[in-house]
Coordinates of C-alpha atoms in Angstrom, one line a residue:
M1051 CA 0.0 0.0 0.0
I1052 CA 1.3 3.5 -0.9
I1053 CA 0.6 6.6 1.2
T1054 CA 1.9 10.1 1.3
E1055 CA 3.5 10.7 4.7
S1056 CA 4.5 13.8 6.6
L1057 CA 7.3 13.6 9.1
D1058 CA 9.1 16.1 11.3
N1059 CA 12.5 14.8 10.3
K1060 CA 14.2 13.4 7.2
P1061 CA 13.0 9.8 6.9
A1062 CA 15.2 6.8 6.4
A1063 CA 14.6 5.0 3.1
V1064 CA 14.0 1.7 4.9
T1065 CA 12.5 1.2 8.3
L1066 CA 11.7 -2.2 9.9
E1067 CA 9.3 -2.4 12.9
P1068 CA 9.4 -5.9 14.4
L1069 CA 6.1 -7.1 16.0
P1070 CA 5.8 -9.6 19.0
D1071 CA 4.3 -12.3 16.7
G1072 CA 7.6 -12.5 14.7
T1073 CA 6.3 -10.5 11.7
T1074 CA 7.7 -7.1 10.8
W1075 CA 6.2 -3.9 9.3
L1076 CA 8.2 -2.7 6.4
Y1077 CA 8.2 1.0 5.5
L1078 CA 9.9 2.1 2.3
R1079 CA 10.2 5.9 1.6
K1080 CA 11.3 7.8 -1.5
N1081 CA 11.0 11.2 -2.9
A1082 CA 11.5 12.8 0.5
K1083 CA 11.5 16.6 0.4
Q1084 CA 10.9 19.4 2.9
V1085 CA 7.6 21.3 2.3
E1086 CA 6.2 24.6 3.6
A1087 CA 4.0 23.9 6.6
D1088 CA 0.7 25.7 7.4
T1089 CA 1.2 25.7 11.2
G1090 CA 0.0 29.2 11.9
D1091 CA 1.8 31.0 14.8
E1092 CA 2.8 27.9 16.7
T1093 CA 5.9 26.9 14.8
P1094 CA 6.5 29.5 12.0
D1095 CA 9.8 28.0 10.9
A1096 CA 8.6 24.4 10.8
K1097 CA 9.4 22.6 7.5
P1098 CA 8.1 19.1 7.7
W1099 CA 9.3 16.3 5.4
Q1100 CA 6.9 14.7 3.0
C1101 CA 7.5 11.5 1.1
E1102 CA 5.9 8.6 -0.7
T1103 CA 5.7 5.6 1.6
A1104 CA 5.1 2.0 0.7
I1105 CA 4.0 -0.2 3.6
G1106 CA 4.1 -4.0 3.7
K1107 CA 4.3 -6.7 6.2
L1108 CA 7.0 -9.4 6.3
G1109 CA 6.3 -12.8 7.6
A1110 CA 8.3 -14.4 10.4
D1111 CA 10.1 -16.4 7.7
R1112 CA 11.7 -13.1 6.6
S1113 CA 13.2 -12.3 10.0
G1114 CA 16.7 -12.2 8.5
E1115 CA 16.0 -9.2 6.4
T1116 CA 17.7 -6.0 7.4
A1117 CA 17.6 -2.4 6.2
D1118 CA 20.8 -3.1 4.2
T1119 CA 19.5 -6.2 2.4
I1120 CA 16.2 -4.5 1.6
N1121 CA 18.0 -1.3 0.4
A1122 CA 20.2 -3.4 -1.9
K1123 CA 17.0 -4.4 -3.9
F1124 CA 14.9 -1.3 -3.0
D1125 CA 12.9 -1.3 -6.3
D1126 CA 11.9 -5.0 -5.9
W1127 CA 10.8 -4.4 -2.3
W1128 CA 9.0 -1.2 -3.3
T1129 CA 7.0 -3.3 -5.8
Y1130 CA 6.2 -5.8 -3.1
A1131 CA 5.1 -3.2 -0.5
A1132 CA 3.1 -1.2 -3.0
A1133 CA 1.1 -4.2 -4.0
W1134 CA 0.7 -5.5 -0.4
A1135 CA -2.9 -5.5 0.9
E1136 CA -4.0 -6.5 4.3
D1137 CA -6.0 -9.7 4.7
E1138 CA -8.2 -7.9 7.2
P1139 CA -9.5 -4.4 6.8
M1140 CA -7.9 -1.8 9.1
P1141 CA -9.9 -1.2 12.3
T1142 CA -11.9 2.0 12.4
V1143 CA -10.8 4.8 14.8
Q1144 CA -13.8 3.9 17.0
E1145 CA -12.7 0.2 17.1
Q1146 CA -9.2 1.3 18.0
I1147 CA -10.5 3.5 20.8
N1148 CA -12.7 0.7 22.1
A1149 CA -9.7 -1.7 22.2
I1150 CA -7.7 0.9 24.2
Y1151 CA -10.5 1.3 26.7
D1152 CA -10.9 -2.5 27.0
T1153 CA -7.1 -2.8 27.6
L1154 CA -7.1 -0.1 30.2
A1155 CA -10.1 -1.6 32.0
V1156 CA -8.3 -5.0 32.2
M1157 CA -5.2 -3.3 33.5
M1158 CA -7.1 -1.4 36.1
G1159 CA -9.2 -4.4 37.1
V1160 CA -12.5 -2.8 36.2

């Protein structure tokens, strides 16, 4: 899946985010550039970075992949991540909030 992302610092081309189940989120970024921000009076000098980001998920069988190995074949990985689609739809914001409330209730013993 490809999105346009805004960040407060220059992004790395490859970011891996391991998950507890052994899978890993893969973020590939290209065409990063600083853009003018419409932040009002709060941070008048802010110039966020904007880039194209392809997001995919690596299975536990790809745990040996590193930013270096992925960067070596960046275009191939970009094609993979761009075509990647989740098996399940993303939860809605309300579903995410409900999950947080449920977790907090369990933690607090409510």
